[in-house]
Amino acid sequence: QLQLVESGGGLVQIGESLRLSCEVSGPFVEDYAIGWFFRAPGKEREGVTCVSRSGISTNYKDSVQGRFSGSRDSAKNTVYLQMNNLQPEDTGIYYCAARRLGRNQCWAETWEVDDWGQGTQVTVSS
C-alpha cells in the first residue's frame, strides 16, 4: 500500500559519508515503523536500523554501531540513514522497508515487512 523510494547512494571512498533518504507516501504513513536493510553481494539481506513511529532508533548491525544512525522527519514523511566513515564492507544495496507496528516499536522477533523500497546502491572503494 505504501510507496517507498530510496535515494542518496553512490560511489565513495573509504572514510567518506553518505546520507540515504527514504521518502514514504500512501495512506496512514504515520502507522508504520521504517527500517533500513542491507544486502552485500552474494549475501542474505539483514536489518541495519529502524526508526519507530515516535522517532526511536534501534540498531541491529553491530558493525555499524557508532557510524550509522537513523532518523525520521515526520513533516516530510522521510526517513534517513546517515552513514559515516564508510568502509568496503558497507558496499551493497540498501533498502528501506515499512511495517505496521506500535508507536514505540520496531522489529523485535520476526522480520516481517509490509512494503519494500527498490533499493539504492552504495559502493565504497578500497
Short mmCIF file of C-alpha atoms in Angstrom, two decimals:
data_model
loop_
_atom_site.label_atom_id
_atom_site.label_comp_id
_atom_site.label_asym_id
_atom_site.label_seq_id
_atom_site.Cartn_x
_atom_site.Cartn_y
_atom_site.Cartn_z
CA GLN A 1 0.00 0.00 0.00
CA LEU A 2 2.85 2.37 0.78
CA GLN A 3 5.42 3.55 -1.72
CA LEU A 4 9.00 3.88 -0.53
CA VAL A 5 11.68 5.49 -2.67
CA GLU A 6 15.33 5.41 -1.63
CA SER A 7 17.92 7.88 -2.83
CA GLY A 8 21.39 9.09 -1.92
CA GLY A 9 23.53 6.09 -2.78
CA GLY A 10 26.63 6.31 -4.91
CA LEU A 11 30.35 5.74 -5.21
CA VAL A 12 32.53 6.92 -2.33
CA GLN A 13 35.99 6.37 -0.94
CA ILE A 14 36.87 4.88 2.42
CA GLY A 15 36.13 7.29 5.24
CA GLU A 16 33.57 9.38 3.37
CA SER A 17 29.94 9.84 4.32
CA LEU A 18 26.56 9.47 2.68
CA ARG A 19 23.04 10.21 3.76
CA LEU A 20 20.38 7.92 2.34
CA SER A 21 16.79 9.10 2.16
CA CYS A 22 13.60 7.09 2.10
CA GLU A 23 10.53 9.05 1.03
CA VAL A 24 7.32 7.33 2.08
CA SER A 25 3.90 8.00 0.62
CA GLY A 26 0.49 6.42 0.79
CA PRO A 27 -2.25 6.10 3.36
CA PHE A 28 -1.51 6.15 7.07
CA VAL A 29 2.24 6.63 6.82
CA GLU A 30 2.20 7.55 10.50
CA ASP A 31 1.18 3.97 11.39
CA TYR A 32 4.45 2.41 10.19
CA ALA A 33 7.90 1.91 11.55
CA ILE A 34 10.54 2.37 8.84
CA GLY A 35 13.73 0.33 8.74
CA TRP A 36 16.87 0.04 6.68
CA PHE A 37 18.09 -3.32 5.38
CA PHE A 38 21.36 -4.21 3.69
CA ARG A 39 22.35 -6.87 1.19
CA ALA A 40 26.02 -7.39 0.48
CA PRO A 41 26.94 -9.11 -2.82
CA GLY A 42 26.19 -12.80 -2.56
CA LYS A 43 24.83 -12.48 0.98
CA GLU A 44 21.41 -12.53 2.57
CA ARG A 45 19.58 -9.34 3.44
CA GLU A 46 19.97 -8.16 7.01
CA GLY A 47 18.49 -5.47 9.19
CA VAL A 48 20.55 -2.35 9.83
CA THR A 49 18.40 0.05 11.81
CA CYS A 50 14.81 1.03 12.42
CA VAL A 51 13.04 4.25 13.35
CA SER A 52 9.76 3.86 15.17
CA ARG A 53 6.69 5.99 14.59
CA SER A 54 7.76 8.14 17.52
CA GLY A 55 11.34 8.53 16.27
CA ILE A 56 13.07 5.97 18.49
CA SER A 57 16.02 4.33 16.75
CA THR A 58 17.05 0.69 17.11
CA ASN A 59 20.31 -0.71 15.75
CA TYR A 60 20.54 -4.31 14.55
CA LYS A 61 24.01 -4.46 12.99
CA ASP A 62 26.93 -4.35 15.39
CA SER A 63 29.49 -3.47 12.73
CA VAL A 64 27.85 -0.09 12.01
CA GLN A 65 27.25 0.93 15.62
CA GLY A 66 28.65 4.41 16.10
CA ARG A 67 28.93 5.03 12.35
CA PHE A 68 25.36 4.77 11.05
CA SER A 69 22.29 6.39 12.52
CA GLY A 70 18.64 6.51 11.51
CA SER A 71 16.26 9.41 11.94
CA ARG A 72 12.78 10.43 10.90
CA ASP A 73 11.34 13.71 9.68
CA SER A 74 7.61 13.28 10.09
CA ALA A 75 6.81 16.60 8.40
CA LYS A 76 8.47 15.34 5.20
CA ASN A 77 7.46 11.67 5.56
CA THR A 78 11.14 10.87 5.13
CA VAL A 79 13.49 8.55 6.98
CA TYR A 80 17.25 8.97 6.74
CA LEU A 81 20.26 6.75 7.19
CA GLN A 82 23.37 8.79 7.96
CA MET A 83 26.41 6.72 7.05
CA ASN A 84 29.78 7.97 8.31
CA ASN A 85 33.30 6.60 7.94
CA LEU A 86 32.24 4.22 5.19
CA GLN A 87 34.23 1.02 4.75
CA PRO A 88 34.48 -1.52 1.90
CA GLU A 89 32.32 -3.99 3.80
CA ASP A 90 29.47 -1.46 3.65
CA THR A 91 29.22 -1.99 -0.11
CA GLY A 92 25.89 -3.34 -1.25
CA ILE A 93 22.25 -2.45 -1.71
CA TYR A 94 20.35 -0.59 0.98
CA TYR A 95 16.58 -0.95 1.15
CA CYS A 96 14.04 0.82 3.27
CA ALA A 97 11.01 -1.08 4.43
CA ALA A 98 7.81 -0.42 6.33
CA ARG A 99 5.92 -2.43 8.92
CA ARG A 100 2.78 -1.56 10.84
CA LEU A 101 3.81 -1.51 14.49
CA GLY A 102 3.02 0.26 17.72
CA ARG A 103 4.10 3.84 18.26
CA ASN A 104 7.37 2.97 20.01
CA GLN A 105 8.03 -0.40 18.40
CA CYS A 106 10.47 -1.70 15.82
CA TRP A 107 11.29 -5.21 14.57
CA ALA A 108 11.85 -7.49 17.53
CA GLU A 109 11.07 -11.19 16.98
CA THR A 110 10.34 -11.53 13.26
CA TRP A 111 11.45 -9.72 10.10
CA GLU A 112 8.03 -9.41 8.52
CA VAL A 113 7.85 -6.49 6.08
CA ASP A 114 4.70 -4.90 4.68
CA ASP A 115 6.28 -2.81 1.91
CA TRP A 116 9.77 -2.57 0.40
CA GLY A 117 11.56 0.17 -1.45
CA GLN A 118 13.52 -0.54 -4.62
CA GLY A 119 16.95 -0.18 -3.03
CA THR A 120 19.88 2.11 -3.63
CA GLN A 121 23.44 1.01 -4.34
CA VAL A 122 26.34 2.08 -2.14
CA THR A 123 29.86 1.28 -3.31
CA VAL A 124 32.89 2.04 -1.15
CA SER A 125 36.24 1.81 -2.91
CA SER A 126 39.30 0.46 -1.14
#
